[in-house]
PDB file of C-alpha atoms and ligand atoms in Angstrom:
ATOM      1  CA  UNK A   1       2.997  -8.067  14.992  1.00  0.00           C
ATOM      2  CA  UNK A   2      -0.475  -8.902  14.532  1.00  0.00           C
ATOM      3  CA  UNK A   3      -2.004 -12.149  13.879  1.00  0.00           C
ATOM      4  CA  UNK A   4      -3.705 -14.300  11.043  1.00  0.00           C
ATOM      5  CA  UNK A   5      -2.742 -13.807   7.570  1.00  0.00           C
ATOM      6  CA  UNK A   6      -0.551 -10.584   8.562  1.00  0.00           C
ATOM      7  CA  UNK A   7       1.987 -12.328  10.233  1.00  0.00           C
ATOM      8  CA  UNK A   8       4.548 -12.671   7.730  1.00  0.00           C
ATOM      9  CA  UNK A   9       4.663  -8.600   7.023  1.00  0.00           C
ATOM     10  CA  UNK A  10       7.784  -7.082   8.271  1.00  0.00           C
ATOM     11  CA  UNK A  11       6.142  -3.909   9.795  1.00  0.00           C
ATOM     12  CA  UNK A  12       8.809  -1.785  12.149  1.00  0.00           C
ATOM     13  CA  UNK A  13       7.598   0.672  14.536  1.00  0.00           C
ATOM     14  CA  UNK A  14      10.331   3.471  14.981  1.00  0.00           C
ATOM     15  CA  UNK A  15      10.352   6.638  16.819  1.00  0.00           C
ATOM     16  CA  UNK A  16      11.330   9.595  14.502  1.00  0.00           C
ATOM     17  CA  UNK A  17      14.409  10.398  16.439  1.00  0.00           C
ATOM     18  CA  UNK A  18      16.056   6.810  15.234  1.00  0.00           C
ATOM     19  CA  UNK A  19      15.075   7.572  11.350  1.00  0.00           C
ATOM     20  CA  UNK A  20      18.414   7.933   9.776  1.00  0.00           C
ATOM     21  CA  UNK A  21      18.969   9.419   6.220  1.00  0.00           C
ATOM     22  CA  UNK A  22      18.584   6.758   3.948  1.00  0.00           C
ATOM     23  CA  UNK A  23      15.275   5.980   5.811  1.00  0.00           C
ATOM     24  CA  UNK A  24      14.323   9.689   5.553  1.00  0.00           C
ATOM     25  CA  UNK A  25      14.750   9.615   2.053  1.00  0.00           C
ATOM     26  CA  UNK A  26      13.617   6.520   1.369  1.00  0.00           C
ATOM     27  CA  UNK A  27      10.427   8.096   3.026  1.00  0.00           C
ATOM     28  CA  UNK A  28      10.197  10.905   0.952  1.00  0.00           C
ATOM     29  CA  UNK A  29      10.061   9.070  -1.888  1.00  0.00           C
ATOM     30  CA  UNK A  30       7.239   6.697  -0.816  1.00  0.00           C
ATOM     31  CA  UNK A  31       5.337   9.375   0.187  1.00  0.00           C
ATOM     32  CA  UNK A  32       5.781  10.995  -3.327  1.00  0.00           C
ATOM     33  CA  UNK A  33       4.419   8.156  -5.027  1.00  0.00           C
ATOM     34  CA  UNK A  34       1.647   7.236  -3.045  1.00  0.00           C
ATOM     35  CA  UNK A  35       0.640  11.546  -2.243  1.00  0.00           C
ATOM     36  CA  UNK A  36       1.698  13.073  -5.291  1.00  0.00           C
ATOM     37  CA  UNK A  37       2.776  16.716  -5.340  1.00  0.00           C
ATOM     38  CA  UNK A  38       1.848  17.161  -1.359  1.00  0.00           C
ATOM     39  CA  UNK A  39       4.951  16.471   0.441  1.00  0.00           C
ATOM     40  CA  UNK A  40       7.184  18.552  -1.992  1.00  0.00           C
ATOM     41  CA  UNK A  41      10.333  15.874  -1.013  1.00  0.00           C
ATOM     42  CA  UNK A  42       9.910  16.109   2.827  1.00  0.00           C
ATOM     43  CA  UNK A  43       9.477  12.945   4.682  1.00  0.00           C
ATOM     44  CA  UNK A  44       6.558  14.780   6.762  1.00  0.00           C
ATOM     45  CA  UNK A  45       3.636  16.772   6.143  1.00  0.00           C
ATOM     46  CA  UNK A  46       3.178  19.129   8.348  1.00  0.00           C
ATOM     47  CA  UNK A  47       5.234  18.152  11.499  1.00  0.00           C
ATOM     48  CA  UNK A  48       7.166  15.493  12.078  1.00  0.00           C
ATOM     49  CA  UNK A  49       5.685  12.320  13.932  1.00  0.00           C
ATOM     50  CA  UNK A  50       6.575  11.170  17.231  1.00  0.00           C
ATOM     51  CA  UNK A  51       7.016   7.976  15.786  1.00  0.00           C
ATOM     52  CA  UNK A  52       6.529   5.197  12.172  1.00  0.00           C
ATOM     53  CA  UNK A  53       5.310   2.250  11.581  1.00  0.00           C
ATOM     54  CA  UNK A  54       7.455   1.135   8.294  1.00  0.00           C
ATOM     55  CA  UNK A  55       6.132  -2.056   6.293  1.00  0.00           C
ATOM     56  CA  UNK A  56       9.336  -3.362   4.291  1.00  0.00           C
ATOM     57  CA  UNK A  57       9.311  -5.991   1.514  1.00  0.00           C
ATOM     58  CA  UNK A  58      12.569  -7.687   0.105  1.00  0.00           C
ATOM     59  CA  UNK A  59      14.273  -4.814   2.256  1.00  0.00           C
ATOM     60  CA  UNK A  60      12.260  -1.667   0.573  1.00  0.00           C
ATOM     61  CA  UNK A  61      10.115   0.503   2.566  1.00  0.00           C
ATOM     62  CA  UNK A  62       6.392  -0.194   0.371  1.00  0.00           C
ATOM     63  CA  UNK A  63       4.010   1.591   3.291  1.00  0.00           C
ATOM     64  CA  UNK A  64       4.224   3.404   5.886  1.00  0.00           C
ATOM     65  CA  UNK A  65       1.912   5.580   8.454  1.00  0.00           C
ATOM     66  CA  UNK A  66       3.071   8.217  10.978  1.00  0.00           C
ATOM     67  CA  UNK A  67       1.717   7.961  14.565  1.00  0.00           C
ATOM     68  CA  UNK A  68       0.952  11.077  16.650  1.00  0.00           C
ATOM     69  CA  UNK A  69       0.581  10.395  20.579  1.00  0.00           C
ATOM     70  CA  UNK A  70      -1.847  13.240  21.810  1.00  0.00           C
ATOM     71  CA  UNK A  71      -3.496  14.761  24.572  1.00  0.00           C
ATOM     72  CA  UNK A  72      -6.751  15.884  23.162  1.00  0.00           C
ATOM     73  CA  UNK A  73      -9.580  17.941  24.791  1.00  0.00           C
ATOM     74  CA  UNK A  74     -13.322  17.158  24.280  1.00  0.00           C
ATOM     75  CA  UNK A  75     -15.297  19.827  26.164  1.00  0.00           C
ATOM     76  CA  UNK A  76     -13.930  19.644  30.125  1.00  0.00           C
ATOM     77  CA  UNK A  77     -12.538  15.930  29.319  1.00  0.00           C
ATOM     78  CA  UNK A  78      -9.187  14.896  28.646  1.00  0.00           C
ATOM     79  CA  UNK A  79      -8.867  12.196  26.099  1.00  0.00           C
ATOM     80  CA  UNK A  80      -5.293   9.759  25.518  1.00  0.00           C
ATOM     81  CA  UNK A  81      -5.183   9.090  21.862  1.00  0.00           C
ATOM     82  CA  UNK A  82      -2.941   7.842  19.150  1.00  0.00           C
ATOM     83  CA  UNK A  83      -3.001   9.696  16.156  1.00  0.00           C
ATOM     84  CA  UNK A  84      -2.332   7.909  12.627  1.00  0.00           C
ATOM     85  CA  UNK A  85      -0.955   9.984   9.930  1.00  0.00           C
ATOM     86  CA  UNK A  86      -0.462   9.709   6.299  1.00  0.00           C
ATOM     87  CA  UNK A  87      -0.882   5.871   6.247  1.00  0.00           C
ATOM     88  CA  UNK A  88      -0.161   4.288   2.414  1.00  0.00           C
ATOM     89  CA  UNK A  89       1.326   1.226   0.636  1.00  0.00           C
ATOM     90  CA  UNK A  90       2.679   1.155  -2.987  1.00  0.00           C
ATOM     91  CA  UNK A  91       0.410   0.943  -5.825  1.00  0.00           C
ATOM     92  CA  UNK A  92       1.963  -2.410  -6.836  1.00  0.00           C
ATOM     93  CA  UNK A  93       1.090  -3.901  -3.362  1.00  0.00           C
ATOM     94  CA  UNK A  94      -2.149  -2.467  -2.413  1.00  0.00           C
ATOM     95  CA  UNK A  95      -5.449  -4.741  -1.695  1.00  0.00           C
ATOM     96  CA  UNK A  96      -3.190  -7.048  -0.151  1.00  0.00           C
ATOM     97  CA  UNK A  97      -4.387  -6.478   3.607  1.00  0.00           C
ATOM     98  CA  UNK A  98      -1.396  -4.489   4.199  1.00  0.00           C
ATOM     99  CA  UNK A  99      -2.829  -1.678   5.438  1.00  0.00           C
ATOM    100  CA  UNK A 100      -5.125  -3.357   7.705  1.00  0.00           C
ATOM    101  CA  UNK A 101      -2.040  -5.394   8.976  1.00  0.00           C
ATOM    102  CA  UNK A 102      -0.535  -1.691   9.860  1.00  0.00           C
ATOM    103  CA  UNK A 103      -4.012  -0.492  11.793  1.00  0.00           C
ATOM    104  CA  UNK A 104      -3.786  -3.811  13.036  1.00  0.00           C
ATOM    105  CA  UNK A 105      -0.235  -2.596  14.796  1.00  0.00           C
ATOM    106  CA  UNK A 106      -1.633   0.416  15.695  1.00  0.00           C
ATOM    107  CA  UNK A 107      -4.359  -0.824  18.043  1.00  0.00           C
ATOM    108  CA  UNK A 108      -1.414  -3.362  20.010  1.00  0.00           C
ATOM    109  CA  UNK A 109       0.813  -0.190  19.962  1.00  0.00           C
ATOM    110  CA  UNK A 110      -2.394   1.668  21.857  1.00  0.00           C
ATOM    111  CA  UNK A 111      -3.711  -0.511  23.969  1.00  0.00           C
ATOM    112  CA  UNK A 112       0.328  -0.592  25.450  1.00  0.00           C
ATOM    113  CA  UNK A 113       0.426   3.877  25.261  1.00  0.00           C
ATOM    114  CA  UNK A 114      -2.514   2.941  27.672  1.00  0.00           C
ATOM    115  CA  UNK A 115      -4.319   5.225  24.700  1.00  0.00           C
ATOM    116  CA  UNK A 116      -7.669   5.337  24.920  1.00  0.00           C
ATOM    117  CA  UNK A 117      -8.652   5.683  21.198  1.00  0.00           C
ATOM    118  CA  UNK A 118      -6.784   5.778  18.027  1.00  0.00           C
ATOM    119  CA  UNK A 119      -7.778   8.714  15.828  1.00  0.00           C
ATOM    120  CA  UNK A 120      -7.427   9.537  12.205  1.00  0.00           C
ATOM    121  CA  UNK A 121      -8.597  12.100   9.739  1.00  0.00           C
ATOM    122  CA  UNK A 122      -9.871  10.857   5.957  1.00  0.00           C
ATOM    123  CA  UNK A 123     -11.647  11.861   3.666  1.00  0.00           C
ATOM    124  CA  UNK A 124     -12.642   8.032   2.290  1.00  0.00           C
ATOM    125  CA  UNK A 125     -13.681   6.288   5.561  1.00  0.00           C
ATOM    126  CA  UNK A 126     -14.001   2.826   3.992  1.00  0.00           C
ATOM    127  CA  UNK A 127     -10.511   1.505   4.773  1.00  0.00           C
ATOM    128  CA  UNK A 128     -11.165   2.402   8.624  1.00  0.00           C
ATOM    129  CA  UNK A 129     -14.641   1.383   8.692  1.00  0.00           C
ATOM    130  CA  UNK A 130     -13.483  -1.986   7.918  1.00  0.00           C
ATOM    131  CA  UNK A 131     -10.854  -1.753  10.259  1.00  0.00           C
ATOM    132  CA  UNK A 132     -13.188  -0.757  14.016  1.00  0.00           C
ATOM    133  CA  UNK A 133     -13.517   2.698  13.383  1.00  0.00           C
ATOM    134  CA  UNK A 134     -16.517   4.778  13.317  1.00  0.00           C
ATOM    135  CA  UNK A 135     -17.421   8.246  12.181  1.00  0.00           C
ATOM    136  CA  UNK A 136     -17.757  10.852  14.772  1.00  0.00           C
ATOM    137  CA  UNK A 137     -20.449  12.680  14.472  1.00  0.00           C
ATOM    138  CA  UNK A 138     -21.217  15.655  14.840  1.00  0.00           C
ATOM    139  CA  UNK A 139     -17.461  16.327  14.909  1.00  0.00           C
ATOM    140  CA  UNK A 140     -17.295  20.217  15.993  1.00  0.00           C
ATOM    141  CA  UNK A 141     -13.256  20.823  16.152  1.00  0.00           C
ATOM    142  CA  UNK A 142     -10.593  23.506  16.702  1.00  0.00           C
ATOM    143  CA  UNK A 143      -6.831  23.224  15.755  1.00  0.00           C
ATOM    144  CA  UNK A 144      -3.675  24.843  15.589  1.00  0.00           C
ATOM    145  CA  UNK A 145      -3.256  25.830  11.807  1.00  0.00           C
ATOM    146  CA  UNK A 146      -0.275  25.307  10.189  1.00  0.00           C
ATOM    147  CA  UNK A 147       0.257  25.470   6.465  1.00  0.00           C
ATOM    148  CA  UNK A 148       3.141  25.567   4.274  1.00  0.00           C
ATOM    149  CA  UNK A 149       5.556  25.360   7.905  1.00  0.00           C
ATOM    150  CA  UNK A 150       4.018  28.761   8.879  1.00  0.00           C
ATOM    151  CA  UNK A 151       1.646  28.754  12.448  1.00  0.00           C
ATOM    152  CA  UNK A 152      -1.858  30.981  11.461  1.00  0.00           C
ATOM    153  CA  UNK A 153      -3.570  30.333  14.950  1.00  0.00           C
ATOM    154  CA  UNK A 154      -6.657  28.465  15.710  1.00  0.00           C
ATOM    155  CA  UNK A 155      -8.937  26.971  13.449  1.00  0.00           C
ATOM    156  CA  UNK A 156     -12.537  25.998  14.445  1.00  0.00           C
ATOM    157  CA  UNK A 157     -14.700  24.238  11.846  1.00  0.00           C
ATOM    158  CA  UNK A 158     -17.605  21.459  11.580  1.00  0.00           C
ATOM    159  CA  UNK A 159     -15.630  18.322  10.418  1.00  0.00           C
ATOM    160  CA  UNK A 160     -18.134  15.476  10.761  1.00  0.00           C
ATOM    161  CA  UNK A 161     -17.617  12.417   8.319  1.00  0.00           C
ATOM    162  CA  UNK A 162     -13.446  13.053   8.223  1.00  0.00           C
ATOM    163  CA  UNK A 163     -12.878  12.261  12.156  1.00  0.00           C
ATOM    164  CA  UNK A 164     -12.538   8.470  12.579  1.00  0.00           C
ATOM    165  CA  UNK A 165     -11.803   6.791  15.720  1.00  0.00           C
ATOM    166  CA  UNK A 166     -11.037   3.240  16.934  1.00  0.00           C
ATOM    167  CA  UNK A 167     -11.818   2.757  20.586  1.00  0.00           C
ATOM    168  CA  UNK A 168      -8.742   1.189  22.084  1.00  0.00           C
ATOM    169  CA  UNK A 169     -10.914  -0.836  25.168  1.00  0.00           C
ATOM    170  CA  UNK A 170     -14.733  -0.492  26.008  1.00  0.00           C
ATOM    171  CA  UNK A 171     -15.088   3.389  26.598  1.00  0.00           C
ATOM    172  CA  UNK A 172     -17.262   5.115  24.154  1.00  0.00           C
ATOM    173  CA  UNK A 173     -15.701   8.466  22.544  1.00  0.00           C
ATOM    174  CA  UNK A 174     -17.549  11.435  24.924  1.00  0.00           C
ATOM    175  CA  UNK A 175     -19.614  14.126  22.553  1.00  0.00           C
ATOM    176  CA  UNK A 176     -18.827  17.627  22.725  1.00  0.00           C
ATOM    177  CA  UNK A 177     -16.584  19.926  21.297  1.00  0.00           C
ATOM    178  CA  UNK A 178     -12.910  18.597  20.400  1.00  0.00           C
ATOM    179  CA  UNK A 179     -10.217  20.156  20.793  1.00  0.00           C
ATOM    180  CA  UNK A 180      -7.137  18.974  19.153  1.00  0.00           C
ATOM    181  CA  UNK A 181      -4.402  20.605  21.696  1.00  0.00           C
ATOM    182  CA  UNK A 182      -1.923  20.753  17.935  1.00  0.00           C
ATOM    183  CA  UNK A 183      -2.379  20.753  14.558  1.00  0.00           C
ATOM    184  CA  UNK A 184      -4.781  18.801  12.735  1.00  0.00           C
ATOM    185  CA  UNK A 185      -2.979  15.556  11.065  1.00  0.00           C
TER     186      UNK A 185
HETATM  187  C1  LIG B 201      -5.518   3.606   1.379  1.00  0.00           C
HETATM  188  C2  LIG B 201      -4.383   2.575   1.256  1.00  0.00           C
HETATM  189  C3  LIG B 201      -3.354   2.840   2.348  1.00  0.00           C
HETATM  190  C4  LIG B 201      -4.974   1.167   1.437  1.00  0.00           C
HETATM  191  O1  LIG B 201      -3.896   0.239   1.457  1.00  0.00           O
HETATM  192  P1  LIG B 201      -4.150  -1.329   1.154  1.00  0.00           P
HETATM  193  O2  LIG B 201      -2.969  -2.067   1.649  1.00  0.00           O
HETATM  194  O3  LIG B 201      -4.550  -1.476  -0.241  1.00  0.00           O
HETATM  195  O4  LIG B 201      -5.419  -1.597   2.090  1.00  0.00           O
HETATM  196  P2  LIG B 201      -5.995  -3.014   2.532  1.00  0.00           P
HETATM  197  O5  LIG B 201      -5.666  -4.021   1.472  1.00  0.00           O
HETATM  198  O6  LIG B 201      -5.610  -3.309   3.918  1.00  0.00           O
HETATM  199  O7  LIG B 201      -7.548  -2.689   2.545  1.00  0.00           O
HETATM  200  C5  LIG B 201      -8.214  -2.536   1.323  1.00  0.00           C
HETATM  201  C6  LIG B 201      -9.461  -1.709   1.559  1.00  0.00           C
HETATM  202  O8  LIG B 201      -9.115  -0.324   1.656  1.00  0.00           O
HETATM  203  C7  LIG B 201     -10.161   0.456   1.093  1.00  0.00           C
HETATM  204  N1  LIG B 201      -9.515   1.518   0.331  1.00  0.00           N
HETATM  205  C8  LIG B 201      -8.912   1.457  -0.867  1.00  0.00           C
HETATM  206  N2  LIG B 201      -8.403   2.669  -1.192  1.00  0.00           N
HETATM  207  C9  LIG B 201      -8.722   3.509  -0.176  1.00  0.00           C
HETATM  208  C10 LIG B 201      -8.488   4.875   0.077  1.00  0.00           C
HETATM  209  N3  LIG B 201      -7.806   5.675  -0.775  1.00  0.00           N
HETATM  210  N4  LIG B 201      -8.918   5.396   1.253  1.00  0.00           N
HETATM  211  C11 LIG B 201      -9.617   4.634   2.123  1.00  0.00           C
HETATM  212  N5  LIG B 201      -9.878   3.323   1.925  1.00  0.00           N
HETATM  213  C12 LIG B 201      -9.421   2.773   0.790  1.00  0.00           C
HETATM  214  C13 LIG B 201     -11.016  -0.423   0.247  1.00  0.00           C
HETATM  215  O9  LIG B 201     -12.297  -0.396   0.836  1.00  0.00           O
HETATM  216  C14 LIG B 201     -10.405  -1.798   0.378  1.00  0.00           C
HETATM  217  O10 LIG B 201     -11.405  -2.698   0.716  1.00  0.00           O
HETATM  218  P3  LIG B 201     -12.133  -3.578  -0.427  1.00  0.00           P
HETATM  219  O11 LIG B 201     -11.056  -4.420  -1.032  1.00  0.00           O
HETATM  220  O12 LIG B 201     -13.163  -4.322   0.349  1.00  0.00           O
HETATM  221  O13 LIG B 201     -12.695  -2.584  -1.388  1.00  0.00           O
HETATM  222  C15 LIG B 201      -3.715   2.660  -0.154  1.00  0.00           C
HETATM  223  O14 LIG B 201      -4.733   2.543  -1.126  1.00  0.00           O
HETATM  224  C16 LIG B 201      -2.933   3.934  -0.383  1.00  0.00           C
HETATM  225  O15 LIG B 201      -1.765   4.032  -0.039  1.00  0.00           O
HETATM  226  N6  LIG B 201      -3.589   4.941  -1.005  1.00  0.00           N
HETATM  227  C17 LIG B 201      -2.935   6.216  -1.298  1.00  0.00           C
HETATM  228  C18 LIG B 201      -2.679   7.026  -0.043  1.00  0.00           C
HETATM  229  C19 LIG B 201      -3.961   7.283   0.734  1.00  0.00           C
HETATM  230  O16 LIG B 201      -4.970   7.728   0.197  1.00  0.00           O
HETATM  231  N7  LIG B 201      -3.904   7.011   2.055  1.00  0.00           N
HETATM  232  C20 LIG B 201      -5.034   7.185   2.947  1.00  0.00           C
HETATM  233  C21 LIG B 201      -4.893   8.459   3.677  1.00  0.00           C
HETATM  234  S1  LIG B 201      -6.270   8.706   4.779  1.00  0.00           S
END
């Protein structure tokens, strides 16, 4: 749990293989009505997550983020990093620091993975940017293209101003190409 005014959230982190039924549905629904008409009643986007952080209030899941532990490749380099998928919170709730209490989790949960960033893709930085992460740029990438639970192949395209990244300890995040060793959360 993180400190300051976040310490009374209830935020759970879970790996995906404990995520029983009700939870999966109870998922599926929260991600309906904070992404709506993307996850067509699947608890997941494209892939399941290695693992959740789930924020409950008065026993209710209201937010949620999937977290994606990944080897990544930037030119000869290999990089540890924690991915962070799909984060949201309920309408109702939202400008309430809960997010930020969640990315707050994430960077504990990294700096334990011995990860040595945490990585994101979004298309509004501003959340992040008030949270330690910074824009990579340029960010030149290639992934593993997946769409509608179908593999294509490999992707490569000029991403700069999605690719946000939170250094876990001191290291700067190396330039070069990146190569995302999976699919593109
Ligand atoms: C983005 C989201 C998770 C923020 O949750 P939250 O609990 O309201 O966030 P916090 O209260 O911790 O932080 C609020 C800050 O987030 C930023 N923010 C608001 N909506 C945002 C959005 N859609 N994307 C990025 N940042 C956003 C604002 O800058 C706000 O700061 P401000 O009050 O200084 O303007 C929530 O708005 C949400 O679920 N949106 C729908 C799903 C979504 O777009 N998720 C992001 C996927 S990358």
């Amino acid at each position: 749990m993180s400190e300051g005014a976040t310490t009374e959230l209830l935020i759970e982190h879970l790996v995906e293989t404990s995520i029983n039924t009700v939870t999966e549905s109870e998922l599926a629904k929260l991600l309906e009505l904070c992404f709506p008409g993307t996850f067509e009643g699947r608890g997941y986007f494209k892939q399941m997550p290695h693992a959740r952080l789930l924020h409950y209030q008065d026993g209710a899941i209201v937010g949620q983020l999937g977290l994606d532990f990944r080897i990544i490749r930037i030119d000869e380099e290999l990089i540890r990093t924690l991915g962070v998928i799909d984060l949201c919170v309920i309408p109702q709730l939202r400008l309430q620091q809960r997010a930020t209490a969640m990315l707050d989790r994430v960077a504990i949960i990294a700096e334990q993975a011995r990860a040595d960033f945490q990585i994101l893709f979004a298309d509004n930085p501003a959340l992040y940017l008030q949270n330690g992460y910074k824009v990579v740029e340029p960010a030149q990438i290639s992934w593993l293209a997946i769409e509608d639970r179908k593999t294509y192949g490999v992707i490569e395209r000029d991403m700069t101003g999605t690719l946000l990244v939170r250094p876990t300890g001191s290291r700067p995040f190396p330039p070069g190409e990146i190569d995302l060793l999976g699919y593109l959360f």
